[in-house]
mmCIF file of N, CA, C and O in Angstrom:
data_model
loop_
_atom_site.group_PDB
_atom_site.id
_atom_site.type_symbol
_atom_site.label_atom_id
_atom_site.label_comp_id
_atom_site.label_asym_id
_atom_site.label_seq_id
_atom_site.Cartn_x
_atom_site.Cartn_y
_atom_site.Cartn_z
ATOM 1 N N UNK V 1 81.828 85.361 82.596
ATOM 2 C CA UNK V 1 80.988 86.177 81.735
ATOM 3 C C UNK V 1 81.834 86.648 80.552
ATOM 4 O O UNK V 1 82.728 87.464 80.780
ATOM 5 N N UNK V 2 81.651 86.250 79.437
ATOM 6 C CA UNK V 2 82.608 86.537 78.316
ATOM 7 C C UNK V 2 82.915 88.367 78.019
ATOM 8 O O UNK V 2 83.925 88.870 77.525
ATOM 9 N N UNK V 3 81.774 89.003 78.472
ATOM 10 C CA UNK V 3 81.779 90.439 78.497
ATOM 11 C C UNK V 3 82.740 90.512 79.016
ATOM 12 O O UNK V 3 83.409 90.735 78.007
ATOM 13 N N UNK V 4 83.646 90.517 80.017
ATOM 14 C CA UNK V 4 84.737 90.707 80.567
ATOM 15 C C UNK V 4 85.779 90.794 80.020
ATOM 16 O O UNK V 4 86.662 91.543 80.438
ATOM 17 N N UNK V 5 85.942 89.850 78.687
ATOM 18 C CA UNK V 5 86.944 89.469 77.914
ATOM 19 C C UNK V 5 86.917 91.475 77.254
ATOM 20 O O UNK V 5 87.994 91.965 76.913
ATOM 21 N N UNK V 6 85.914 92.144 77.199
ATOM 22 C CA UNK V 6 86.193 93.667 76.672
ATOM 23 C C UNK V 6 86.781 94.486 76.952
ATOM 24 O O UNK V 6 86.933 95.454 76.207
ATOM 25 N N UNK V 7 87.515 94.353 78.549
ATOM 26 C CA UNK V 7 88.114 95.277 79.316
ATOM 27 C C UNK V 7 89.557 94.503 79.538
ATOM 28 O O UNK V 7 90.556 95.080 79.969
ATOM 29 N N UNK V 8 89.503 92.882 79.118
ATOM 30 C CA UNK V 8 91.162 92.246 79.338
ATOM 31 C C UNK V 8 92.114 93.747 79.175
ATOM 32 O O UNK V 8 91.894 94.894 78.786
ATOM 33 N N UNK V 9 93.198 93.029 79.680
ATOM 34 C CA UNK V 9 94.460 93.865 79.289
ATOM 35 C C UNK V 9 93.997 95.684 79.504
ATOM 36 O O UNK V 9 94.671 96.432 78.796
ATOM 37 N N UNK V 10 93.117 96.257 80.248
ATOM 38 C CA UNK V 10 92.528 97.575 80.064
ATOM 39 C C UNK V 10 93.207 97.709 81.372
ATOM 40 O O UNK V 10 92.917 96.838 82.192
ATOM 41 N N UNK V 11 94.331 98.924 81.860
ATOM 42 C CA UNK V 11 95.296 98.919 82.492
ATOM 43 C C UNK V 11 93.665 99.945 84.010
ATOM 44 O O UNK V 11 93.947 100.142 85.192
ATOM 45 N N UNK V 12 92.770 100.188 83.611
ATOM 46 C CA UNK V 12 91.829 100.469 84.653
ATOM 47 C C UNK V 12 91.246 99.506 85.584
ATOM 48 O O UNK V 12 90.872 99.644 86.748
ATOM 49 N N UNK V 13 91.259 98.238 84.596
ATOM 50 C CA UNK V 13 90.616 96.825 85.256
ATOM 51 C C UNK V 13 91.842 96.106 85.295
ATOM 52 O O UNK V 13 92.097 95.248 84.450
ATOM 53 N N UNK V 14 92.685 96.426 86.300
ATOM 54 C CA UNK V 14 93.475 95.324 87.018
ATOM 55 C C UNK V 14 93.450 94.051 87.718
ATOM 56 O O UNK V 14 94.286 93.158 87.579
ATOM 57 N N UNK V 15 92.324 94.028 88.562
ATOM 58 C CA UNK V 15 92.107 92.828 89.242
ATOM 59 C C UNK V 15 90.989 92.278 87.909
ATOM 60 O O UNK V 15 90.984 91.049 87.978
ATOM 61 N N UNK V 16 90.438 92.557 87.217
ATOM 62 C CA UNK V 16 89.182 92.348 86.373
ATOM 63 C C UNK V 16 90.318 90.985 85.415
ATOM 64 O O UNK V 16 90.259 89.760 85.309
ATOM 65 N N UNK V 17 91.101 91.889 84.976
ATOM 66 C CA UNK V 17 92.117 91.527 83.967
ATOM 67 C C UNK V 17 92.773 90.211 85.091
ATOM 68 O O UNK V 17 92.898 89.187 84.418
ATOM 69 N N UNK V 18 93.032 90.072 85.966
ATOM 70 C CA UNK V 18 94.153 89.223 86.720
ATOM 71 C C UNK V 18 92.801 88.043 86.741
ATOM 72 O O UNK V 18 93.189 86.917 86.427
ATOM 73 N N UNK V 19 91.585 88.119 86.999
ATOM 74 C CA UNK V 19 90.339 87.122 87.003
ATOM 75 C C UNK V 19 90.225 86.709 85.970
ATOM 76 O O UNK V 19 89.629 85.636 85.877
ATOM 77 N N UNK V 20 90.660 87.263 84.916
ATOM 78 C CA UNK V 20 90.024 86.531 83.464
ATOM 79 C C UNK V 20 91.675 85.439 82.744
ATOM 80 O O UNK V 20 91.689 84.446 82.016
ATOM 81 N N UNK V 21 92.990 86.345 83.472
ATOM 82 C CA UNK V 21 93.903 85.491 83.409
ATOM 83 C C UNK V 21 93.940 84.146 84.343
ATOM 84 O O UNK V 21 94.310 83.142 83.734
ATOM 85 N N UNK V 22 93.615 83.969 85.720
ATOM 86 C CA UNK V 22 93.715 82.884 86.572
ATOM 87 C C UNK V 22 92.628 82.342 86.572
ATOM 88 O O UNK V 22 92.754 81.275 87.173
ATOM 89 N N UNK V 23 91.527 82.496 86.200
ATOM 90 C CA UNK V 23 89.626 82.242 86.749
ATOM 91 C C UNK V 23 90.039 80.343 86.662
ATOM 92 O O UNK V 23 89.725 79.592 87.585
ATOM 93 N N UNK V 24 90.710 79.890 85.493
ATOM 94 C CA UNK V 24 90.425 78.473 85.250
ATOM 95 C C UNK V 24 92.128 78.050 85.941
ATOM 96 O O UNK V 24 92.667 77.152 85.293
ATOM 97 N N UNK V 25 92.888 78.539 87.020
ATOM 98 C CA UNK V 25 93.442 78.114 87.719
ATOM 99 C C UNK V 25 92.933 77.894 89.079
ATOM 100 O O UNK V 25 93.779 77.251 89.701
ATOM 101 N N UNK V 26 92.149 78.096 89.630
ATOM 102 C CA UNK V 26 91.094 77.663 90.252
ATOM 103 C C UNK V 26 91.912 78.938 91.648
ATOM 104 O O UNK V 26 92.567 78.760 92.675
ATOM 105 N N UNK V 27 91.566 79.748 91.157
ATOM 106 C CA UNK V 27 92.434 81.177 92.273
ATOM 107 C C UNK V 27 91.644 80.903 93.534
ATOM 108 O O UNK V 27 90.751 80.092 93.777
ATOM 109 N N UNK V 28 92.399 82.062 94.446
ATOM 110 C CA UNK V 28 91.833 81.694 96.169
ATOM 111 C C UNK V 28 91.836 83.551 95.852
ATOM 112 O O UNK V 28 92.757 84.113 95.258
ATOM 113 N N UNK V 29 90.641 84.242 96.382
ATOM 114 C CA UNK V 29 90.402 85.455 96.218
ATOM 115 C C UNK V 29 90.675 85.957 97.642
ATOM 116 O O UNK V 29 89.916 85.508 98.500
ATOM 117 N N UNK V 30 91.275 86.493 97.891
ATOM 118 C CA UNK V 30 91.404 87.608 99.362
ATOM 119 C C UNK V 30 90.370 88.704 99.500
ATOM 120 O O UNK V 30 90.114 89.641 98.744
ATOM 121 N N UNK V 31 89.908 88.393 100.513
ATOM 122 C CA UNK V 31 88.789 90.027 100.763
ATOM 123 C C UNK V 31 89.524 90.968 100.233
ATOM 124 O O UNK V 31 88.906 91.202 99.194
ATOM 125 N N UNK V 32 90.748 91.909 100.256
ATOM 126 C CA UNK V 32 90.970 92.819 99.599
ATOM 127 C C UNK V 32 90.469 92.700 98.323
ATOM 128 O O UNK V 32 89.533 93.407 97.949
ATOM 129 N N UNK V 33 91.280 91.426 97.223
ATOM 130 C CA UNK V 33 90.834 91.862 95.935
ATOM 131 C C UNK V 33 89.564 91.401 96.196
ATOM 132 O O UNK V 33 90.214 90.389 96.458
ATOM 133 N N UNK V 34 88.956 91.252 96.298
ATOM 134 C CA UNK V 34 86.881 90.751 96.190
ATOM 135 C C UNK V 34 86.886 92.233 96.051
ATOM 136 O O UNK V 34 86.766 92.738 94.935
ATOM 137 N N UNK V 35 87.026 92.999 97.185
ATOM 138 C CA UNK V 35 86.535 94.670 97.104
ATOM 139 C C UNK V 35 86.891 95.318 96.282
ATOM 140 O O UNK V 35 86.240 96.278 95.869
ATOM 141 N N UNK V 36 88.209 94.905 95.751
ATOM 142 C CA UNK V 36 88.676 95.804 94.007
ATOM 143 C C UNK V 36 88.196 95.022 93.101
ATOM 144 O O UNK V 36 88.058 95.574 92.010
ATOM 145 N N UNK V 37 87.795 93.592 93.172
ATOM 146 C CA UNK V 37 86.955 93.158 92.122
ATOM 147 C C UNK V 37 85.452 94.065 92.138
ATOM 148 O O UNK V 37 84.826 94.375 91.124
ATOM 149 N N UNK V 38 85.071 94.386 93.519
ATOM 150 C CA UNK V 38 83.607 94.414 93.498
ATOM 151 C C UNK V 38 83.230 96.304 93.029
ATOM 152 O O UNK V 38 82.168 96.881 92.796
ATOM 153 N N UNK V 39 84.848 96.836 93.061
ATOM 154 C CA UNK V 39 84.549 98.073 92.648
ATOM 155 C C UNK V 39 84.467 98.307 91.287
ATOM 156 O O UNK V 39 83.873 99.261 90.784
ATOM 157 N N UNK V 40 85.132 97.339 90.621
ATOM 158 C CA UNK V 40 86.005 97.141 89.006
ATOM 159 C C UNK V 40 84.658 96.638 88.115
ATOM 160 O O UNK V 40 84.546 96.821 86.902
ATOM 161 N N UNK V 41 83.804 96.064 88.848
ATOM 162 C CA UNK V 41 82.757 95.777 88.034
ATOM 163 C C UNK V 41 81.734 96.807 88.197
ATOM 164 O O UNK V 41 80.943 96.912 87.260
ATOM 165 N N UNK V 42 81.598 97.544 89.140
ATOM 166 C CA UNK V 42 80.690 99.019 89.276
ATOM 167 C C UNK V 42 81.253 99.766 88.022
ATOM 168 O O UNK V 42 80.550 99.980 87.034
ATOM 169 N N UNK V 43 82.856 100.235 88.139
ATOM 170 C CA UNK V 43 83.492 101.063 86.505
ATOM 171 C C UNK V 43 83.004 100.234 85.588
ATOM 172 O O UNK V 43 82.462 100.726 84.598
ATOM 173 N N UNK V 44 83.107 98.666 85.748
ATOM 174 C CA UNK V 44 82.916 98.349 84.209
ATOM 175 C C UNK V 44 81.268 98.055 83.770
ATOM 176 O O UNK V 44 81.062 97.733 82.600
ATOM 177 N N UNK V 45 80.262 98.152 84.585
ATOM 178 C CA UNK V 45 79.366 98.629 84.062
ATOM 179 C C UNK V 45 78.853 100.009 83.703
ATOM 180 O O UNK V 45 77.879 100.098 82.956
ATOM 181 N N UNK V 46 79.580 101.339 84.296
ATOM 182 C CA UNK V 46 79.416 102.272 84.027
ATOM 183 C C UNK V 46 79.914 102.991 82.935
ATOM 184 O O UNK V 46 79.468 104.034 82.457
ATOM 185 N N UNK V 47 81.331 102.025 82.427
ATOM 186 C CA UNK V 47 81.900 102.028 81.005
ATOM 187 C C UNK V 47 80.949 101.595 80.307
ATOM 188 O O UNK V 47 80.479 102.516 79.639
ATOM 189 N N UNK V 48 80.296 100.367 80.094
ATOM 190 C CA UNK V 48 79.417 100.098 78.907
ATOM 191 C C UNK V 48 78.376 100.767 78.950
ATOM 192 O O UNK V 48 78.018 100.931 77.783
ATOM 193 N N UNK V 49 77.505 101.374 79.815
ATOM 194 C CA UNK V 49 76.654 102.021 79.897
ATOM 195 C C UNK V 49 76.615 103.360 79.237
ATOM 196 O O UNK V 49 75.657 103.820 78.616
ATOM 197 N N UNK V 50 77.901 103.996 79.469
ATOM 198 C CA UNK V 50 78.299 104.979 78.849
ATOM 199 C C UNK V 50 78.401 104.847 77.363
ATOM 200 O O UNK V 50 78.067 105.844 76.723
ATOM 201 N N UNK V 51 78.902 103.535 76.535
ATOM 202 C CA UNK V 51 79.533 103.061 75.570
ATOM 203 C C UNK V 51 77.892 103.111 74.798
ATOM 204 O O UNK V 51 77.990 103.474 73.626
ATOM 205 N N UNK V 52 76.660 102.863 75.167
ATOM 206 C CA UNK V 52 75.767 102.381 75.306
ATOM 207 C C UNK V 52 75.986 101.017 74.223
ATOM 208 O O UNK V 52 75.543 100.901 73.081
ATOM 209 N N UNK V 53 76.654 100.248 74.851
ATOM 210 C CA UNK V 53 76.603 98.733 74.564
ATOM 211 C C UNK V 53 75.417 97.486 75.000
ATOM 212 O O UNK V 53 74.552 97.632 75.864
ATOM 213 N N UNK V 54 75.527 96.870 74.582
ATOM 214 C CA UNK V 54 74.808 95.511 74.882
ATOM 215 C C UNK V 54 75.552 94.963 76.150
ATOM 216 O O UNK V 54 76.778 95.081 76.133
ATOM 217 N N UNK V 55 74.896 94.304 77.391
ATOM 218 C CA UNK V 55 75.957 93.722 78.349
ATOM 219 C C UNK V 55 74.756 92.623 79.183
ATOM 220 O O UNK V 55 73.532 92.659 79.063
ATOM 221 N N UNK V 56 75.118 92.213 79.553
ATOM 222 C CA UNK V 56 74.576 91.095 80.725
ATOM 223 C C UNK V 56 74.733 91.634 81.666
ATOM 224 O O UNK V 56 75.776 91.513 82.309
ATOM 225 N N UNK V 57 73.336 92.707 82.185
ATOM 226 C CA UNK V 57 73.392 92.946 83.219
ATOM 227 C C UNK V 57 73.157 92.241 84.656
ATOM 228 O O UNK V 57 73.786 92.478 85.687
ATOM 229 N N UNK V 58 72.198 91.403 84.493
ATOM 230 C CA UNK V 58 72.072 90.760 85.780
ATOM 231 C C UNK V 58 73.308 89.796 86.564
ATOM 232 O O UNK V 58 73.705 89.757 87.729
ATOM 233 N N UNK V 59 73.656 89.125 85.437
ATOM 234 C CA UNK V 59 75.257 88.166 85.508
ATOM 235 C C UNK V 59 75.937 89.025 86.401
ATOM 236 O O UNK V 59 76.247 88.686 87.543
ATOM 237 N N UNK V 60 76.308 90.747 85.627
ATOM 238 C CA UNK V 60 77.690 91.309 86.082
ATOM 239 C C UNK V 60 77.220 91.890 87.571
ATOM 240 O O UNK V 60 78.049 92.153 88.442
ATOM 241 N N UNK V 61 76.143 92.014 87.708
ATOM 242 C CA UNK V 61 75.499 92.807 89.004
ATOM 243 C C UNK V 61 75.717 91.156 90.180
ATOM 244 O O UNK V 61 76.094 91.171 91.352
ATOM 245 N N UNK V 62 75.420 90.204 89.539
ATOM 246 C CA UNK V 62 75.297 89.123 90.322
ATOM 247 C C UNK V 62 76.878 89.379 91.128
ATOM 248 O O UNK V 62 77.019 89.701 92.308
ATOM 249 N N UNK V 63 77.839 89.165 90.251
ATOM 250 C CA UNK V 63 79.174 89.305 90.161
ATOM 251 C C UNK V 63 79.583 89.827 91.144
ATOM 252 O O UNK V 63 80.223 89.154 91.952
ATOM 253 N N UNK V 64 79.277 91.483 91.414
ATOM 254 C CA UNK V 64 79.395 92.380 91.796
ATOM 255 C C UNK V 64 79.133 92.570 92.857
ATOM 256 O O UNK V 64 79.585 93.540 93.465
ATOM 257 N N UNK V 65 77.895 91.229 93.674
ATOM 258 C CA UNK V 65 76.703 91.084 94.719
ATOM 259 C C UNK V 65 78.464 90.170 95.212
ATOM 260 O O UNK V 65 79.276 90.732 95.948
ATOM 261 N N UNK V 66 78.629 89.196 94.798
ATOM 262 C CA UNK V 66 79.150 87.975 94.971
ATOM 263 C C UNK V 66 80.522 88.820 95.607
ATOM 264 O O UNK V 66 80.570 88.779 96.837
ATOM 265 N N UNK V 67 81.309 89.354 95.133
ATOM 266 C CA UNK V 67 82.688 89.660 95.397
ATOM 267 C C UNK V 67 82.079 91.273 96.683
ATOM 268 O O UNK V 67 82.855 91.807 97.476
ATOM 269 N N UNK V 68 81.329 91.479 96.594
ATOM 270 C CA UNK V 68 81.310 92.727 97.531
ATOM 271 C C UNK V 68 80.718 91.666 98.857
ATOM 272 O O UNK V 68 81.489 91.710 99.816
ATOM 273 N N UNK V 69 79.701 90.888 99.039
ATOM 274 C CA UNK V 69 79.874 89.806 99.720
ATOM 275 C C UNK V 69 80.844 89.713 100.749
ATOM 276 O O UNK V 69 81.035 90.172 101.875
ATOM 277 N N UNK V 70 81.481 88.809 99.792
ATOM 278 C CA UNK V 70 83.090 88.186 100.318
ATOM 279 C C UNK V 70 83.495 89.156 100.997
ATOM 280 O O UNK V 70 84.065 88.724 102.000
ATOM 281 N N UNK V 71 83.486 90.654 100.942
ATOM 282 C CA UNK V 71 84.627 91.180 101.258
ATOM 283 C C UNK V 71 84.103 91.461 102.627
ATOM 284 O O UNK V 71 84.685 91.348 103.706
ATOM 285 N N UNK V 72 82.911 91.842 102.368
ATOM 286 C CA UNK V 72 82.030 92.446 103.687
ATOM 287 C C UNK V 72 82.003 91.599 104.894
ATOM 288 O O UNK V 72 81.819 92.014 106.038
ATOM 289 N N UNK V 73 82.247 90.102 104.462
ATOM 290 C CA UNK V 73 82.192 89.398 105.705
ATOM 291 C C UNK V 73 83.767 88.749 105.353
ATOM 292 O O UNK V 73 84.115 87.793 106.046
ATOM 293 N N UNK V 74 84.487 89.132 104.549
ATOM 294 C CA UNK V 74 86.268 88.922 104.835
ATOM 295 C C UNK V 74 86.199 87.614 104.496
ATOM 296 O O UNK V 74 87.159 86.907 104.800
ATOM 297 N N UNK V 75 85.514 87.260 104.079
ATOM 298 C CA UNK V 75 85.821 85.468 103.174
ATOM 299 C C UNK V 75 86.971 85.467 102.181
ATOM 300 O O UNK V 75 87.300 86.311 101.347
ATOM 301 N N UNK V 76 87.441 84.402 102.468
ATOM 302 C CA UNK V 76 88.658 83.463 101.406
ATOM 303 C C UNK V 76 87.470 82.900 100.093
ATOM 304 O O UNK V 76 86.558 82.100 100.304
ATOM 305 N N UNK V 77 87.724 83.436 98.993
ATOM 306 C CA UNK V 77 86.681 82.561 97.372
ATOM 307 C C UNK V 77 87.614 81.762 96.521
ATOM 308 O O UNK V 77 87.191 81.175 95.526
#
């Protein structure tokens, strides 16, 4: 989701930032980070919301479905 590219390098979105550096190394996600991914996209929609920006909400919620997922049933992504 290119929206993501807004928070790169944003020392709050750590794992956000480490996904947008590896995404096209084809990473292996650990249930831990899925759950700091899946929290990092809750802040980072509540940042733009706040921002009142434009965002792709359904994408980042999908996102958010996807990595909280993983974690809940401890999957390797």
């Amino acid at each position: 989701v290119p929206a993501l590219y807004q928070i790169h390098d944003n020392a709050n979105f750590p794992q956000l930032t480490w996904l947008i550096d590896n995404l096209y190394d084809n990473p292996q996600i650990q249930p831990d980070i899925a759950q700091a991914l899946a929290d990092e996209m809750v802040g980072f929609e509540k940042l733009i919301l706040s921002l009142h920006l434009p965002f792709p909400r359904v994408p980042l919620q999908n996102l958010q479905t996807f990595f909280m997922e993983a974690a809940t049933k401890q999957q390797v992504i």
